[in-house]
Amino acid sequence: MKKLISCLLVVIMLFAVAEGFAESLRPGRFVNSDILRRFRKETDTETKDLALQVQSGNEIDDVVIRIDGDNLHLVPRTNGVANSHIQLNPTGIYLDSDGTVTLLRYATVITVVQDIIKEVDSMLERAIESIPEEELPSEDEMKKAVKELSILASAVKAQEQADAATLSSAAIAFANKFKPEYILDIKEEEGSVRISLRSEAFATALAEAIDEMMSNPALAELANRQAAMNGDKTFADIQQDWEQNREATLAAIRSIKSTDMIDENGHWVSHFQIGEEFSATKILMCDTDAWIDAENGEANITCCMGFKNEDPFIVYQLAVTPYFYNEKLSSGNSMTEIQAEFENDQLISGNVLTMIEGKEEMRAYFGPDYLFMKGPKGCISTSVRETWTGKIRYELVAETAEGKETSIILDFYQEDDSLVCELSTNESDQSVMFKISRIDKLNIEDLSASENINEITVDQINAVLESLLNTVVKTDK
């Protein structure tokens, strides 16, 4: 039964996936993309039942489904012979097996759960009652404990508010040191704006801001408290680190040269460098050249990072239009590039290429109905298409570097009164069929009207639970 239900869930999932894939493709690509929805609507429930079927070779397992008012009937069968009958209604679950009808009421399950909760509460009460009276806290002690907890909670909340105020105040004081008119040089020229960083002023502002933080007693108290709880550095450690690295940090900042030129036509040029001209340490540079047309949704950006007077070690390129996308990141002989083409906001085609030290590591091509991916250890390809006979075919082919090939084909089609999903592989001559079929209405009995119903009682469930509990206890021993 469990195996059969699992297989039938696969039936539903496969058809749902097929419909989802088909509907995600371009409009009109597959005219039968809504066959599952139409199949359900066109089923005459007065004369037909629906059956979820799994067929492998000559054996057919299925579950017949019927909704009749408040009743849901599930009839598992093998080669047309009913194995059992499950019926669900507002009262409970009925099971007919070999002519015996068993009922499990929802109310019975609820009662069992409530009894378990009551038993747990009772056990807790007995545990409390077993504590000697002299060890129990008095009413005054309980009130005192509650009051202390209340005071503690209030203190914690007050401390959190005080810490938030301390951090907010410190952040505002820090930010106020970096007023744009002090650290930026802005020049407007005809059709453009040039923005330069005053590195000396920026270094002075940073020094003042951090020095002020290092002398903030409220911030020191907060940092020390956090250090005690989390094992982080104490405020004295942080002060010492800043004192040791202060001059070197400020010297590096003073060496910064940063300029941005923004033209009204969308051209943006940015240059950033850090490092002393005649120092043994190389000067690090980052240059950006971008053309941005926000009105037409187009952008072309190139960003390079490297050492002065040397080839860049990282180059990033991006080109975007409503019809094309290209992104590339390269470093020496290594690179990754992505390209894609669009039409009416729909993906038409694309490709990905990755090279590591001049060696191809991955190549991929993709579109709305195909994917091909190749790497050092093999490749895979997938496709979806409509066959000449009208089937929607999903195909997956995987090939190892040694040339071993595995393929899986899923065909979706309608045959007579069935929607069929046929699965086949190159490793087997036999296919497996998953179906949603209309069958002639069965003679399904209303189990709730049976004369002899064996009802599962609370006592029976408790006896089973007790037996299981005893088994677990014996196993533990």
JSON list of N, CA, C and O in Angstrom, two decimals, residues 68-72 87-94 103-104 106 446-449:
[
{"chain": "A", "resi": 68, "resn": "ASP", "atom": "N", "xyz": [-17.80, 12.03, -3.52]},
{"chain": "A", "resi": 68, "resn": "ASP", "atom": "CA", "xyz": [-19.26, 11.92, -3.52]},
{"chain": "A", "resi": 68, "resn": "ASP", "atom": "C", "xyz": [-19.80, 12.71, -2.34]},
{"chain": "A", "resi": 68, "resn": "ASP", "atom": "O", "xyz": [-19.86, 12.20, -1.21]},
{"chain": "A", "resi": 69, "resn": "GLY", "atom": "N", "xyz": [-20.19, 13.95, -2.58]},
{"chain": "A", "resi": 69, "resn": "GLY", "atom": "CA", "xyz": [-20.66, 14.79, -1.48]},
{"chain": "A", "resi": 69, "resn": "GLY", "atom": "C", "xyz": [-19.54, 15.04, -0.47]},
{"chain": "A", "resi": 69, "resn": "GLY", "atom": "O", "xyz": [-18.48, 15.56, -0.83]},
{"chain": "A", "resi": 70, "resn": "ASP", "atom": "N", "xyz": [-19.78, 14.64, 0.79]},
{"chain": "A", "resi": 70, "resn": "ASP", "atom": "CA", "xyz": [-18.77, 14.81, 1.84]},
{"chain": "A", "resi": 70, "resn": "ASP", "atom": "C", "xyz": [-17.82, 13.62, 1.93]},
{"chain": "A", "resi": 70, "resn": "ASP", "atom": "O", "xyz": [-16.96, 13.58, 2.82]},
{"chain": "A", "resi": 71, "resn": "ASN", "atom": "N", "xyz": [-17.96, 12.67, 1.03]},
{"chain": "A", "resi": 71, "resn": "ASN", "atom": "CA", "xyz": [-17.17, 11.45, 1.09]},
{"chain": "A", "resi": 71, "resn": "ASN", "atom": "C", "xyz": [-16.09, 11.43, 0.03]},
{"chain": "A", "resi": 71, "resn": "ASN", "atom": "O", "xyz": [-16.34, 11.77, -1.14]},
{"chain": "A", "resi": 72, "resn": "LEU", "atom": "N", "xyz": [-14.88, 11.03, 0.43]},
{"chain": "A", "resi": 72, "resn": "LEU", "atom": "CA", "xyz": [-13.79, 10.79, -0.50]},
{"chain": "A", "resi": 72, "resn": "LEU", "atom": "C", "xyz": [-13.46, 9.30, -0.47]},
{"chain": "A", "resi": 72, "resn": "LEU", "atom": "O", "xyz": [-13.13, 8.76, 0.59]},
{"chain": "A", "resi": 87, "resn": "GLN", "atom": "N", "xyz": [-12.35, 5.24, 2.89]},
{"chain": "A", "resi": 87, "resn": "GLN", "atom": "CA", "xyz": [-13.36, 6.30, 2.76]},
{"chain": "A", "resi": 87, "resn": "GLN", "atom": "C", "xyz": [-13.16, 7.31, 3.88]},
{"chain": "A", "resi": 87, "resn": "GLN", "atom": "O", "xyz": [-13.01, 6.96, 5.04]},
{"chain": "A", "resi": 88, "resn": "LEU", "atom": "N", "xyz": [-13.12, 8.58, 3.50]},
{"chain": "A", "resi": 88, "resn": "LEU", "atom": "CA", "xyz": [-12.99, 9.67, 4.46]},
{"chain": "A", "resi": 88, "resn": "LEU", "atom": "C", "xyz": [-14.22, 10.55, 4.39]},
{"chain": "A", "resi": 88, "resn": "LEU", "atom": "O", "xyz": [-14.67, 10.92, 3.30]},
{"chain": "A", "resi": 89, "resn": "ASN", "atom": "N", "xyz": [-14.77, 10.88, 5.55]},
{"chain": "A", "resi": 89, "resn": "ASN", "atom": "CA", "xyz": [-15.87, 11.83, 5.63]},
{"chain": "A", "resi": 89, "resn": "ASN", "atom": "C", "xyz": [-15.73, 12.64, 6.92]},
{"chain": "A", "resi": 89, "resn": "ASN", "atom": "O", "xyz": [-14.77, 12.42, 7.69]},
{"chain": "A", "resi": 90, "resn": "PRO", "atom": "N", "xyz": [-16.60, 13.57, 7.21]},
{"chain": "A", "resi": 90, "resn": "PRO", "atom": "CA", "xyz": [-16.44, 14.39, 8.41]},
{"chain": "A", "resi": 90, "resn": "PRO", "atom": "C", "xyz": [-16.41, 13.60, 9.72]},
{"chain": "A", "resi": 90, "resn": "PRO", "atom": "O", "xyz": [-15.95, 14.12, 10.74]},
{"chain": "A", "resi": 91, "resn": "THR", "atom": "N", "xyz": [-16.91, 12.37, 9.71]},
{"chain": "A", "resi": 91, "resn": "THR", "atom": "CA", "xyz": [-16.92, 11.56, 10.94]},
{"chain": "A", "resi": 91, "resn": "THR", "atom": "C", "xyz": [-15.55, 10.96, 11.23]},
{"chain": "A", "resi": 91, "resn": "THR", "atom": "O", "xyz": [-15.07, 10.98, 12.36]},
{"chain": "A", "resi": 92, "resn": "GLY", "atom": "N", "xyz": [-14.92, 10.39, 10.20]},
{"chain": "A", "resi": 92, "resn": "GLY", "atom": "CA", "xyz": [-13.64, 9.73, 10.42]},
{"chain": "A", "resi": 92, "resn": "GLY", "atom": "C", "xyz": [-13.16, 9.02, 9.18]},
{"chain": "A", "resi": 92, "resn": "GLY", "atom": "O", "xyz": [-13.56, 9.33, 8.05]},
{"chain": "A", "resi": 93, "resn": "ILE", "atom": "N", "xyz": [-12.31, 8.01, 9.38]},
{"chain": "A", "resi": 93, "resn": "ILE", "atom": "CA", "xyz": [-11.71, 7.24, 8.29]},
{"chain": "A", "resi": 93, "resn": "ILE", "atom": "C", "xyz": [-12.22, 5.80, 8.38]},
{"chain": "A", "resi": 93, "resn": "ILE", "atom": "O", "xyz": [-12.11, 5.15, 9.42]},
{"chain": "A", "resi": 94, "resn": "TYR", "atom": "N", "xyz": [-12.77, 5.32, 7.25]},
{"chain": "A", "resi": 94, "resn": "TYR", "atom": "CA", "xyz": [-13.28, 3.95, 7.17]},
{"chain": "A", "resi": 94, "resn": "TYR", "atom": "C", "xyz": [-12.33, 3.14, 6.29]},
{"chain": "A", "resi": 94, "resn": "TYR", "atom": "O", "xyz": [-11.87, 3.61, 5.24]},
{"chain": "A", "resi": 103, "resn": "LEU", "atom": "N", "xyz": [-13.54, 1.57, 11.54]},
{"chain": "A", "resi": 103, "resn": "LEU", "atom": "CA", "xyz": [-13.73, 3.02, 11.61]},
{"chain": "A", "resi": 103, "resn": "LEU", "atom": "C", "xyz": [-12.83, 3.62, 12.67]},
{"chain": "A", "resi": 103, "resn": "LEU", "atom": "O", "xyz": [-12.76, 3.13, 13.80]},
{"chain": "A", "resi": 104, "resn": "LEU", "atom": "N", "xyz": [-12.13, 4.67, 12.31]},
{"chain": "A", "resi": 104, "resn": "LEU", "atom": "CA", "xyz": [-11.37, 5.47, 13.27]},
{"chain": "A", "resi": 104, "resn": "LEU", "atom": "C", "xyz": [-11.94, 6.88, 13.23]},
{"chain": "A", "resi": 104, "resn": "LEU", "atom": "O", "xyz": [-11.80, 7.60, 12.25]},
{"chain": "A", "resi": 106, "resn": "TYR", "atom": "N", "xyz": [-12.33, 10.82, 14.10]},
{"chain": "A", "resi": 106, "resn": "TYR", "atom": "CA", "xyz": [-11.44, 11.93, 14.43]},
{"chain": "A", "resi": 106, "resn": "TYR", "atom": "C", "xyz": [-11.55, 12.27, 15.91]},
{"chain": "A", "resi": 106, "resn": "TYR", "atom": "O", "xyz": [-10.56, 12.61, 16.56]},
{"chain": "A", "resi": 446, "resn": "ASP", "atom": "N", "xyz": [-20.84, 2.57, 0.16]},
{"chain": "A", "resi": 446, "resn": "ASP", "atom": "CA", "xyz": [-20.73, 3.59, 1.21]},
{"chain": "A", "resi": 446, "resn": "ASP", "atom": "C", "xyz": [-20.42, 2.87, 2.52]},
{"chain": "A", "resi": 446, "resn": "ASP", "atom": "O", "xyz": [-21.29, 2.27, 3.15]},
{"chain": "A", "resi": 447, "resn": "LEU", "atom": "N", "xyz": [-19.15, 2.91, 2.93]},
{"chain": "A", "resi": 447, "resn": "LEU", "atom": "CA", "xyz": [-18.72, 2.16, 4.11]},
{"chain": "A", "resi": 447, "resn": "LEU", "atom": "C", "xyz": [-19.39, 2.65, 5.38]},
{"chain": "A", "resi": 447, "resn": "LEU", "atom": "O", "xyz": [-19.57, 1.89, 6.33]},
{"chain": "A", "resi": 448, "resn": "SER", "atom": "N", "xyz": [-19.75, 3.94, 5.41]},
{"chain": "A", "resi": 448, "resn": "SER", "atom": "CA", "xyz": [-20.38, 4.48, 6.63]},
{"chain": "A", "resi": 448, "resn": "SER", "atom": "C", "xyz": [-21.77, 3.89, 6.85]},
{"chain": "A", "resi": 448, "resn": "SER", "atom": "O", "xyz": [-22.32, 3.99, 7.96]},
{"chain": "A", "resi": 449, "resn": "ALA", "atom": "N", "xyz": [-22.35, 3.25, 5.79]},
{"chain": "A", "resi": 449, "resn": "ALA", "atom": "CA", "xyz": [-23.69, 2.65, 5.93]},
{"chain": "A", "resi": 449, "resn": "ALA", "atom": "C", "xyz": [-23.63, 1.14, 6.14]},
{"chain": "A", "resi": 449, "resn": "ALA", "atom": "O", "xyz": [-24.67, 0.47, 6.14]}
]
